[in-house]
CSV table of C-alpha atoms in Angstrom, one decimal:
chain,number,residue,atom,x,y,z
A,1,MET,CA,0.0,0.0,0.0
A,2,GLU,CA,1.3,3.4,-0.9
A,3,PHE,CA,1.1,6.3,1.6
A,4,GLU,CA,-1.3,9.0,0.7
A,5,LEU,CA,0.6,12.1,1.9
A,6,LYS,CA,-0.8,14.8,-0.3
A,7,THR,CA,-2.0,16.8,2.7
A,8,ILE,CA,1.3,16.4,4.5
A,9,GLU,CA,3.3,17.6,1.5
A,10,ALA,CA,1.5,20.9,1.7
A,11,LEU,CA,2.9,21.5,5.2
A,12,ALA,CA,5.7,24.1,5.6
A,13,PRO,CA,7.7,23.0,8.7
A,14,ASP,CA,9.3,25.6,10.9
A,15,GLN,CA,12.9,25.5,12.1
A,16,ALA,CA,12.0,23.5,15.2
A,17,SER,CA,10.4,20.7,13.1
A,18,LEU,CA,13.3,20.5,10.8
A,19,SER,CA,15.7,20.2,13.8
A,20,ALA,CA,13.5,17.5,15.2
A,21,ALA,CA,13.6,15.7,11.8
A,22,SER,CA,17.3,15.9,11.8
A,23,LYS,CA,17.4,14.2,15.2
A,24,LEU,CA,15.0,11.5,14.1
A,25,THR,CA,17.3,10.5,11.2
A,26,LYS,CA,20.8,10.9,12.6
A,27,ARG,CA,20.6,8.8,15.8
A,28,SER,CA,22.2,5.5,14.6
A,29,ASN,CA,22.0,3.9,18.0
A,30,TRP,CA,18.2,4.0,18.1
A,31,PRO,CA,15.7,1.8,16.2
A,32,ARG,CA,15.3,3.0,12.7
A,33,LEU,CA,12.2,4.8,11.4
A,34,GLU,CA,9.7,2.1,10.7
A,35,LYS,CA,6.3,1.7,9.0
A,36,ASN,CA,3.5,-0.8,8.7
A,37,GLU,CA,2.2,-0.7,5.2
A,38,GLN,CA,-0.9,-2.7,5.8
A,39,GLN,CA,-2.1,-0.3,8.4
A,40,ALA,CA,-0.5,2.9,6.9
A,41,LEU,CA,1.4,3.6,10.1
A,42,ILE,CA,4.8,5.3,10.6
A,43,TRP,CA,6.7,5.7,13.8
A,44,GLY,CA,10.0,6.7,15.2
A,45,GLU,CA,11.9,8.1,18.2
A,46,CYS,CA,13.5,11.5,18.8
A,47,GLN,CA,15.9,12.6,21.4
A,48,GLY,CA,14.6,15.4,23.7
A,49,SER,CA,16.1,17.2,26.6
A,50,GLY,CA,16.0,14.1,28.9
A,51,SER,CA,17.6,10.7,28.8
A,52,ASN,CA,14.7,8.9,27.2
A,53,PRO,CA,13.7,9.6,23.5
A,54,TYR,CA,10.2,10.7,22.6
A,55,ARG,CA,8.1,8.2,20.8
A,56,THR,CA,6.0,9.5,17.8
A,57,VAL,CA,3.5,7.6,15.7
A,58,VAL,CA,1.3,8.8,12.8
A,59,ASP,CA,-1.6,7.1,11.0
A,60,THR,CA,-1.1,8.4,7.5
A,61,GLY,CA,-4.6,7.1,6.5
A,62,ASP,CA,-6.5,9.8,8.6
A,63,HIS,CA,-3.5,11.8,9.9
A,64,GLY,CA,-4.0,10.8,13.5
A,65,TYR,CA,-0.9,11.1,15.6
A,66,LYS,CA,0.5,10.7,19.1
A,67,CYS,CA,3.8,11.8,20.7
A,68,THR,CA,5.1,11.3,24.3
A,69,CYS,CA,6.7,14.8,24.5
A,70,PRO,CA,5.1,17.3,27.0
A,71,SER,CA,4.6,20.0,24.3
A,72,ARG,CA,1.3,21.9,24.4
A,73,LYS,CA,1.3,22.4,20.6
A,74,PHE,CA,-0.8,20.1,18.5
A,75,PRO,CA,0.7,18.7,16.5
A,76,CYS,CA,4.1,19.0,18.1
A,77,LYS,CA,7.3,19.5,16.2
A,78,HIS,CA,8.3,15.8,16.5
A,79,THR,CA,5.0,14.8,14.8
A,80,LEU,CA,5.5,17.3,12.0
A,81,ALA,CA,9.1,16.1,11.6
A,82,LEU,CA,8.0,12.5,11.2
A,83,MET,CA,5.4,13.6,8.6
A,84,TRP,CA,7.9,15.7,6.8
A,85,ILE,CA,10.4,12.8,6.5
A,86,ALA,CA,7.6,10.5,5.2
A,87,ALA,CA,6.7,13.1,2.6
A,88,THR,CA,10.2,14.0,1.4
A,89,ALA,CA,12.3,11.0,2.2
A,90,PRO,CA,10.1,7.8,2.3
A,91,ALA,CA,13.2,5.7,1.7
A,92,SER,CA,14.3,6.5,5.3
A,93,PHE,CA,11.6,4.1,6.6
A,94,THR,CA,11.9,0.3,6.8
A,95,SER,CA,9.0,-2.0,6.8
A,96,ALA,CA,8.4,-3.5,10.3
A,97,GLU,CA,7.7,-7.2,10.7
A,98,THR,CA,5.9,-6.5,14.1
A,99,THR,CA,4.3,-3.4,15.5
A,100,PRO,CA,5.7,-2.2,18.8
A,101,GLU,CA,3.5,-2.6,21.9
A,102,TRP,CA,3.3,1.2,22.5
A,103,VAL,CA,2.0,1.7,18.9
A,104,ASN,CA,-0.6,-1.1,19.4
A,105,ASP,CA,-1.6,0.5,22.7
A,106,TRP,CA,-2.3,3.8,21.0
A,107,LEU,CA,-4.2,2.1,18.2
A,108,GLY,CA,-6.4,0.3,20.7
A,109,ARG,CA,-7.6,3.4,22.4
A,110,ARG,CA,-7.9,6.0,19.7
A,111,ARG,CA,-11.0,6.9,17.8
A,112,LYS,CA,-11.0,7.0,14.0
A,113,THR,CA,-12.0,10.3,12.6
A,114,ALA,CA,-13.6,8.8,9.4
A,115,PRO,CA,-16.3,6.2,9.3
A,116,PRO,CA,-15.5,2.7,7.8
A,117,PRO,CA,-15.9,2.5,4.0
A,118,VAL,CA,-19.2,1.0,2.7
A,119,ASP,CA,-19.0,-1.8,0.2
A,120,ALA,CA,-21.2,-0.5,-2.7
A,121,LYS,CA,-21.1,-3.9,-4.5
A,122,ALA,CA,-22.7,-5.8,-1.6
A,123,GLY,CA,-26.2,-7.1,-2.1
A,124,ARG,CA,-29.0,-5.5,-0.1
A,125,GLY,CA,-32.1,-7.1,1.2
A,126,ALA,CA,-35.6,-5.7,2.1
A,127,SER,CA,-34.2,-3.9,5.1
A,128,GLY,CA,-31.8,-1.9,2.9
A,129,LYS,CA,-28.7,-3.4,4.5
A,130,SER,CA,-26.0,-5.3,2.7
A,131,ILE,CA,-25.0,-8.7,3.8
A,132,GLY,CA,-21.8,-7.3,5.3
A,133,GLU,CA,-23.8,-4.6,7.2
A,134,ALA,CA,-26.2,-7.2,8.6
A,135,SER,CA,-23.4,-9.3,9.9
A,136,GLN,CA,-21.6,-6.3,11.3
A,137,ALA,CA,-24.8,-5.3,13.2
A,138,GLU,CA,-25.0,-8.7,14.8
A,139,GLU,CA,-21.4,-8.6,15.9
A,140,SER,CA,-21.3,-4.9,16.9
A,141,THR,CA,-22.4,-5.6,20.5
A,142,VAL,CA,-19.6,-8.1,21.0
A,143,ASP,CA,-17.1,-5.9,19.4
A,144,ASP,CA,-18.1,-2.8,21.4
A,145,ALA,CA,-17.8,-4.8,24.7
A,146,ALA,CA,-14.4,-6.1,23.7
A,147,ALA,CA,-13.3,-2.6,22.6
A,148,THR,CA,-14.5,-1.1,25.9
A,149,GLU,CA,-12.7,-3.8,27.9
A,150,ARG,CA,-9.5,-3.1,25.9
A,151,ARG,CA,-9.8,0.6,26.4
A,152,GLU,CA,-10.3,0.2,30.2
A,153,THR,CA,-7.4,-2.2,30.4
A,154,ALA,CA,-5.2,0.3,28.6
A,155,GLN,CA,-6.3,3.1,30.8
A,156,ARG,CA,-5.5,1.2,34.0
A,157,LYS,CA,-2.1,0.3,32.6
A,158,ARG,CA,-1.4,3.9,31.7
A,159,ALA,CA,-2.5,5.1,35.1
A,160,GLU,CA,-0.2,2.5,36.8
A,161,ASP,CA,2.7,3.4,34.5
A,162,THR,CA,2.2,7.1,35.3
A,163,ARG,CA,2.1,6.4,39.0
A,164,THR,CA,5.2,4.3,38.9
A,165,ALA,CA,7.1,7.0,36.9
A,166,VAL,CA,6.0,9.8,39.2
A,167,ALA,CA,7.0,7.8,42.3
A,168,GLY,CA,10.5,7.4,40.8
A,169,ALA,CA,10.5,11.2,40.0
A,170,LEU,CA,9.7,12.0,43.6
A,171,ASP,CA,12.5,9.7,44.8
A,172,GLU,CA,14.9,11.7,42.6
A,173,LEU,CA,13.5,14.9,43.9
A,174,ASP,CA,14.2,13.9,47.5
A,175,GLN,CA,17.8,13.1,46.5
A,176,TRP,CA,18.2,16.4,44.7
A,177,ILE,CA,16.9,18.3,47.7
A,178,ALA,CA,19.3,16.4,50.0
A,179,ASP,CA,22.1,17.4,47.7
A,180,GLN,CA,21.1,21.1,47.8
A,181,LEU,CA,21.1,21.0,51.6
A,182,ARG,CA,24.5,19.3,51.7
A,183,LEU,CA,26.0,21.9,49.3
A,184,GLY,CA,24.6,24.8,51.3
A,185,LEU,CA,21.5,27.0,50.7
A,186,SER,CA,23.6,30.2,50.2
A,187,ALA,CA,25.2,28.6,47.2
A,188,PHE,CA,21.9,27.3,46.0
A,189,ALA,CA,20.3,30.8,45.8
A,190,ASP,CA,23.1,31.9,43.4
A,191,ALA,CA,23.1,28.7,41.3
A,192,SER,CA,19.4,28.0,41.5
A,193,SER,CA,18.7,28.7,37.8
A,194,GLU,CA,20.9,25.9,36.4
A,195,ARG,CA,20.2,23.4,39.2
A,196,CYS,CA,16.4,23.8,39.0
A,197,ARG,CA,16.5,23.6,35.2
A,198,ARG,CA,18.4,20.3,35.4
A,199,ILE,CA,16.0,18.6,37.9
A,200,ALA,CA,12.9,20.0,36.1
A,201,ALA,CA,14.0,18.4,32.8
A,202,ARG,CA,14.4,15.1,34.6
A,203,LEU,CA,10.9,15.3,36.2
A,204,VAL,CA,9.3,16.1,32.8
A,205,ASP,CA,10.8,12.9,31.4
A,206,MET,CA,9.3,11.0,34.4
A,207,LYS,CA,5.8,12.4,33.9
A,208,ALA,CA,5.9,14.8,36.9
A,209,THR,CA,5.2,17.7,34.6
A,210,ALA,CA,3.3,20.1,36.9
A,211,LEU,CA,5.9,19.7,39.6
A,212,ALA,CA,8.7,20.4,37.1
A,213,GLY,CA,7.0,23.7,36.1
A,214,ARG,CA,6.9,24.7,39.8
A,215,ILE,CA,10.5,24.0,40.4
A,216,ASP,CA,11.4,25.9,37.2
A,217,GLU,CA,9.9,29.0,38.7
A,218,ILE,CA,11.8,28.9,42.0
A,219,PRO,CA,14.8,31.0,40.8
A,220,ALA,CA,12.5,33.8,39.8
A,221,ARG,CA,10.9,33.8,43.2
A,222,LEU,CA,14.2,33.9,44.9
A,223,MET,CA,15.7,36.6,42.7
A,224,ALA,CA,12.7,38.9,43.6
A,225,LEU,CA,13.9,39.0,47.2
A,226,ARG,CA,16.9,40.8,48.8
A,227,SER,CA,20.0,38.7,49.0
A,228,GLU,CA,19.8,38.3,52.8
A,229,GLU,CA,16.2,36.9,52.5
A,230,ARG,CA,17.0,34.3,49.8
A,231,PRO,CA,18.3,31.4,52.1
A,232,ASP,CA,15.2,31.5,54.2
A,233,ALA,CA,13.0,31.6,51.1
A,234,ALA,CA,15.0,28.7,49.7
A,235,ILE,CA,14.3,26.7,52.8
A,236,ARG,CA,10.6,27.6,52.5
A,237,GLU,CA,10.4,26.6,48.8
A,238,LEU,CA,12.2,23.3,49.3
A,239,GLY,CA,10.3,22.4,52.4
A,240,LYS,CA,7.0,22.8,50.5
A,241,LEU,CA,8.3,20.4,47.9
A,242,VAL,CA,9.1,17.8,50.6
A,243,LEU,CA,5.6,18.1,52.0
A,244,LEU,CA,4.0,17.8,48.6
A,245,ALA,CA,6.0,14.7,47.8
A,246,LYS,CA,5.0,13.1,51.1
A,247,ALA,CA,1.4,14.0,50.6
A,248,TRP,CA,1.4,12.4,47.1
A,249,ARG,CA,2.9,9.2,48.4
A,250,SER,CA,0.2,8.8,51.0
A,251,ALA,CA,-2.6,9.6,48.5
A,252,PRO,CA,-1.5,9.2,44.9
A,253,ASP,CA,-5.0,9.3,43.6
A,254,ASP,CA,-6.0,12.5,45.3
A,255,PRO,CA,-7.1,14.9,42.5
A,256,GLU,CA,-5.5,18.0,44.0
A,257,LEU,CA,-2.1,16.2,44.5
A,258,LYS,CA,-2.2,14.7,41.0
A,259,ARG,CA,-2.9,18.2,39.6
A,260,LEU,CA,0.1,19.6,41.5
A,261,VAL,CA,2.5,16.8,40.6
A,262,SER,CA,1.6,15.4,37.2
A,263,ALA,CA,-1.3,16.8,35.2
A,264,SER,CA,-4.5,18.6,35.7
A,265,GLU,CA,-8.0,17.5,34.8
A,266,THR,CA,-9.6,18.8,31.7
A,267,ARG,CA,-12.5,21.3,31.7
A,268,ASP,CA,-15.0,18.6,30.8
A,269,GLN,CA,-13.8,16.4,33.6
A,270,VAL,CA,-14.2,19.1,36.2
A,271,LEU,CA,-17.7,20.1,35.0
A,272,ALA,CA,-18.8,16.5,35.0
A,273,ASN,CA,-17.5,15.8,38.5
A,274,PRO,CA,-20.5,15.4,40.8
A,275,ASP,CA,-18.3,16.2,43.8
A,276,ALA,CA,-17.1,19.5,42.4
A,277,ARG,CA,-18.4,22.5,44.4
A,278,GLN,CA,-20.6,24.9,42.5
A,279,VAL,CA,-21.2,28.5,43.7
A,280,ASP,CA,-23.9,30.7,42.1
A,281,SER,CA,-23.1,34.3,43.1
A,282,GLN,CA,-22.0,37.8,42.0
A,283,TRP,CA,-18.3,38.2,41.3
A,284,GLU,CA,-15.9,41.0,40.8
A,285,VAL,CA,-12.6,40.8,39.0
A,286,ILE,CA,-10.2,42.2,41.6
A,287,GLY,CA,-7.0,41.7,39.6
A,288,GLU,CA,-4.9,39.6,37.2
A,289,LYS,CA,-1.3,38.3,36.9
A,290,ILE,CA,0.3,37.5,33.6
A,291,GLU,CA,3.7,35.8,33.9
A,292,THR,CA,6.0,34.3,31.2
A,293,ARG,CA,7.3,31.0,32.5
A,294,ARG,CA,10.6,29.4,31.7
A,295,ASP,CA,9.0,26.5,29.9
A,296,GLY,CA,7.8,28.9,27.1
A,297,LEU,CA,4.2,29.2,28.4
A,298,VAL,CA,2.4,32.3,29.7
A,299,SER,CA,0.2,31.8,32.8
A,300,HIS,CA,-2.8,34.2,33.0
A,301,SER,CA,-4.3,34.3,36.5
A,302,THR,CA,-7.6,36.1,37.0
A,303,TRP,CA,-8.7,36.6,40.7
A,304,LEU,CA,-12.4,37.0,41.5
A,305,LEU,CA,-14.1,38.1,44.8
A,306,ASP,CA,-17.4,36.7,45.9
A,307,LEU,CA,-19.6,39.7,46.6
A,308,LYS,CA,-22.4,37.8,48.4
A,309,SER,CA,-20.3,35.8,50.9
A,310,PRO,CA,-20.3,37.1,54.5
A,311,THR,CA,-16.5,36.5,54.7
A,312,PRO,CA,-13.9,37.1,52.0
A,313,GLN,CA,-14.0,34.2,49.5
A,314,PHE,CA,-11.9,34.2,46.3
A,315,ALA,CA,-11.8,32.3,43.1
A,316,LEU,CA,-8.9,31.8,40.6
A,317,LEU,CA,-9.4,31.4,36.8
A,318,LEU,CA,-6.1,30.0,35.4
A,319,ASP,CA,-5.2,29.8,31.8
A,320,PHE,CA,-2.0,28.9,29.9
A,321,PHE,CA,-1.0,29.6,26.3
A,322,PRO,CA,2.3,29.6,24.4
A,323,ALA,CA,4.4,32.8,24.6
A,324,SER,CA,4.9,32.6,20.9
A,325,ALA,CA,1.2,33.3,20.4
A,326,GLY,CA,1.7,36.9,21.7
A,327,ARG,CA,-0.6,38.8,24.1
A,328,ARG,CA,-4.2,37.5,23.9
A,329,SER,CA,-7.3,39.6,24.6
A,330,ALA,CA,-8.6,38.9,28.1
A,331,ALA,CA,-12.1,37.7,28.7
A,332,PHE,CA,-12.2,39.8,31.9
A,333,THR,CA,-11.1,43.3,32.9
A,334,PRO,CA,-10.2,44.3,36.5
A,335,GLY,CA,-13.3,45.9,38.0
A,336,ASP,CA,-15.8,43.9,36.0
A,337,ARG,CA,-18.8,42.6,38.0
A,338,PHE,CA,-21.0,39.8,36.8
A,339,ASP,CA,-23.5,37.1,37.9
A,340,ALA,CA,-22.2,33.6,37.2
A,341,ARG,CA,-22.1,30.0,38.4
A,342,LEU,CA,-18.5,28.8,39.1
A,343,VAL,CA,-17.4,25.2,39.4
A,344,PHE,CA,-14.3,24.7,41.6
A,345,TYR,CA,-11.6,22.2,41.1
A,346,PRO,CA,-11.6,19.6,44.0
A,347,SER,CA,-9.0,20.7,46.6
A,348,ARG,CA,-8.5,21.3,50.3
A,349,GLN,CA,-8.8,25.1,49.9
A,350,ARG,CA,-11.0,25.7,46.9
A,351,LEU,CA,-9.6,28.5,44.8
A,352,ARG,CA,-9.2,27.4,41.2
A,353,ALA,CA,-12.5,27.4,39.3
A,354,LEU,CA,-14.2,27.5,35.9
A,355,VAL,CA,-17.0,29.8,34.8
A,356,ALA,CA,-19.7,27.3,34.0
A,357,GLU,CA,-22.4,29.9,33.2
A,358,ARG,CA,-22.2,33.7,33.0
A,359,LYS,CA,-25.6,35.2,33.4
A,360,GLY,CA,-25.0,39.0,33.1
A,361,ASP,CA,-23.3,42.1,34.4
A,362,VAL,CA,-23.8,43.6,37.8
A,363,VAL,CA,-23.8,47.3,38.7
A,364,SER,CA,-20.5,48.4,40.4
A,365,GLY,CA,-20.3,49.6,43.9
A,366,ALA,CA,-18.3,49.3,47.2
A,367,TRP,CA,-17.3,45.9,48.5
A,368,PRO,CA,-19.2,44.4,51.4
A,369,ASP,CA,-17.9,45.0,54.9
A,370,PHE,CA,-16.9,41.3,55.3
A,371,GLY,CA,-16.5,41.9,59.1
A,372,LEU,CA,-13.0,43.4,58.5
A,373,GLY,CA,-13.5,45.8,61.4
A,374,ILE,CA,-13.0,43.0,63.9
A,375,VAL,CA,-10.0,41.3,62.2
A,376,LYS,CA,-7.1,41.2,64.6
A,377,ASP,CA,-4.6,39.2,62.5
A,378,PRO,CA,-4.5,40.0,58.8
A,379,LEU,CA,-2.6,36.8,58.1
A,380,ALA,CA,-5.1,34.5,59.8
A,381,ALA,CA,-6.6,33.4,56.4
A,382,HIS,CA,-3.1,32.6,55.2
A,383,ALA,CA,-2.4,30.5,58.3
A,384,ALA,CA,-5.6,28.5,57.8
A,385,HIS,CA,-4.7,28.0,54.1
A,386,GLN,CA,-1.3,26.7,55.1
A,387,ASP,CA,-2.7,24.3,57.7
A,388,ALA,CA,-5.0,22.7,55.1
A,389,ALA,CA,-2.5,22.7,52.2
A,390,PRO,CA,1.1,23.4,53.5
A,391,TRP,CA,2.6,23.0,50.0
A,392,SER,CA,0.6,25.9,48.6
A,393,THR,CA,2.4,29.2,47.7
A,394,ASP,CA,0.2,32.3,47.2
A,395,SER,CA,-2.8,32.9,49.4
A,396,PRO,CA,-5.4,35.6,48.7
A,397,LEU,CA,-6.2,37.9,51.6
A,398,MET,CA,-8.6,40.7,52.3
A,399,LEU,CA,-6.7,43.2,54.5
A,400,PRO,CA,-8.5,45.5,56.9
A,401,ALA,CA,-8.2,49.3,57.0
A,402,GLY,CA,-4.6,50.5,56.4
A,403,ALA,CA,-2.3,52.4,54.1
A,404,ILE,CA,0.7,51.9,51.8
A,405,LEU,CA,3.9,53.6,53.1
A,406,LEU,CA,7.6,53.7,52.1
A,407,ASP,CA,10.5,53.1,54.5
A,408,GLU,CA,13.9,54.8,54.4
A,409,ARG,CA,15.2,52.1,51.9
A,410,GLY,CA,12.3,52.9,49.5
A,411,THR,CA,10.5,49.6,50.2
A,412,ALA,CA,6.7,49.8,50.2
A,413,TRP,CA,4.8,48.4,53.2
A,414,TRP,CA,1.2,47.9,54.0
A,415,GLN,CA,0.6,49.4,57.4
A,416,ALA,CA,-2.5,48.5,59.4
A,417,ALA,CA,-4.5,51.5,60.6
A,418,HIS,CA,-5.2,52.1,64.3
A,419,ASP,CA,-3.1,49.1,65.4
A,420,PRO,CA,-1.1,49.5,68.6
A,421,GLN,CA,1.1,46.5,67.6
A,422,GLY,CA,2.1,48.2,64.4
A,423,ILE,CA,1.4,45.3,62.0
A,424,ALA,CA,3.1,45.9,58.6
A,425,LEU,CA,3.7,43.7,55.6
A,426,PRO,CA,6.2,44.3,52.8
A,427,VAL,CA,4.9,44.8,49.3
A,428,ALA,CA,6.4,43.3,46.2
A,429,GLY,CA,7.5,45.4,43.3
A,430,THR,CA,6.9,49.1,42.9
A,431,VAL,CA,3.8,51.0,44.0
A,432,ASP,CA,2.1,53.9,42.2
A,433,GLN,CA,3.1,57.1,43.9
A,434,THR,CA,-0.5,58.3,43.9
A,435,VAL,CA,-1.6,55.5,46.2
A,436,LEU,CA,1.0,56.2,48.9
A,437,GLY,CA,-0.5,57.5,52.2
A,438,LEU,CA,-4.1,57.0,51.1
A,439,ASP,CA,-6.6,55.6,53.7
A,440,LEU,CA,-7.6,52.2,52.3
A,441,SER,CA,-10.7,50.7,53.9
A,442,ALA,CA,-9.9,47.3,52.5
A,443,THR,CA,-7.2,45.8,50.3
A,444,ALA,CA,-7.1,42.6,48.3
A,445,ALA,CA,-3.7,41.0,47.9
A,446,LEU,CA,-1.7,37.8,47.5
A,447,TRP,CA,0.7,36.7,50.3
A,448,ASN,CA,3.5,34.3,49.5
A,449,GLY,CA,5.1,34.2,53.0
A,450,ALA,CA,7.5,37.0,52.2
A,451,ARG,CA,5.7,39.7,50.1
A,452,LEU,CA,2.3,41.1,49.4
A,453,ASP,CA,1.3,41.2,45.7
A,454,LEU,CA,-1.4,43.9,45.7
A,455,LEU,CA,-4.5,43.4,43.6
A,456,ALA,CA,-7.1,46.1,44.4
A,457,ALA,CA,-8.3,48.4,47.2
A,458,GLN,CA,-11.3,50.4,48.3
A,459,SER,CA,-10.7,54.1,49.3
A,460,GLY,CA,-12.6,57.3,49.7
A,461,PHE,CA,-12.0,57.8,46.0
A,462,GLY,CA,-13.6,54.5,45.1
A,463,ARG,CA,-12.0,51.3,43.8
A,464,LEU,CA,-8.3,51.3,43.1
A,465,ASP,CA,-6.7,48.9,40.6
A,466,LEU,CA,-3.3,47.9,42.1
A,467,SER,CA,-2.5,44.9,39.9
């Protein structure tokens, strides 16, 4: 059977795909590129950043594909490279006598995009069905049951393989943390970029993708602090990783821990989860954070405030997209108010959510009182959050009356009003000069254990956007 690659030939691969194609063809110590002509399948392996090569397979009949790399681009550069080689240099492939198990596993659980061909020459009876169709209808129930069983077996096997790989990744993480403590945390702060990059790449190969992304961001968190604060911050960051690893080992099927270590649920899975908490209320967009990560993705965090709750309750809408896509138009603007039903991801402290239904806009106004006048400890909510999930990082807070002031070093501080103990919290980054000294009746911010990241505030002049 000849491959039908007319669609593939029209592709114009980018430089990354050509580079991947080069790696696919120049690794003589790997299995050669192979094909199964009876099933129109091609597959191969490509060396990535880790020790294990990525496995890529393409069905040239309907252009279905699968690659084991963690790329969020579909198709990824390895898939495009394999297609490009098949279209431009088909002689690079050798016919395989047997199909590898990992290819058969993919075939057994994928859905074909095109319906099976109909035999136009087959005879048809009074029912309008051909002989083949009638036979197929009788056997469909048995085939469906067998296909379902194969699919479930493959899913259980994949889940077990992932759990085994993640357990090994956490063992390597423990050893890596022990090495950092042995070498000294003062040196770790200065060399954190290279050290974190190395272990993060290893964790990606072992399917602990979410944990790798978190470790990759540690250097940026440390560099945002003064040099004398970095050793303590490093202890805090590494300690949270240890707690997260221990929690995962005790409950590897916990949805929150799986989300923080390996991969998150899809939107459809969260919406279909009967245990997911749903809140129908009025919400205000109090701020957003847009950060470019070291893995080439941009994280867009949108923080919401529940306006009907008697105590401050927050929600986080989190989105990721490639940095190469450029700045995207946001669905929400700080200060927007709307009526909506939110579905929260299962977790110990429910924050991350999805907008299941947006019903309409709400007239703007002042925030509810939330009982802030009797708040004695502005970090009480953060302490409760840490007790429930000690591996968490940023905690949203609603601070009572206070003001933003500068010290002699030019560092901005949030200072509680009418407080004999003089409670003050340092503020991250720079603050607009027009905000300094204003009486703020309430301030929404994120606290990471070292700095406040201001979001919004209420003052005598109305709402202030601080994010």
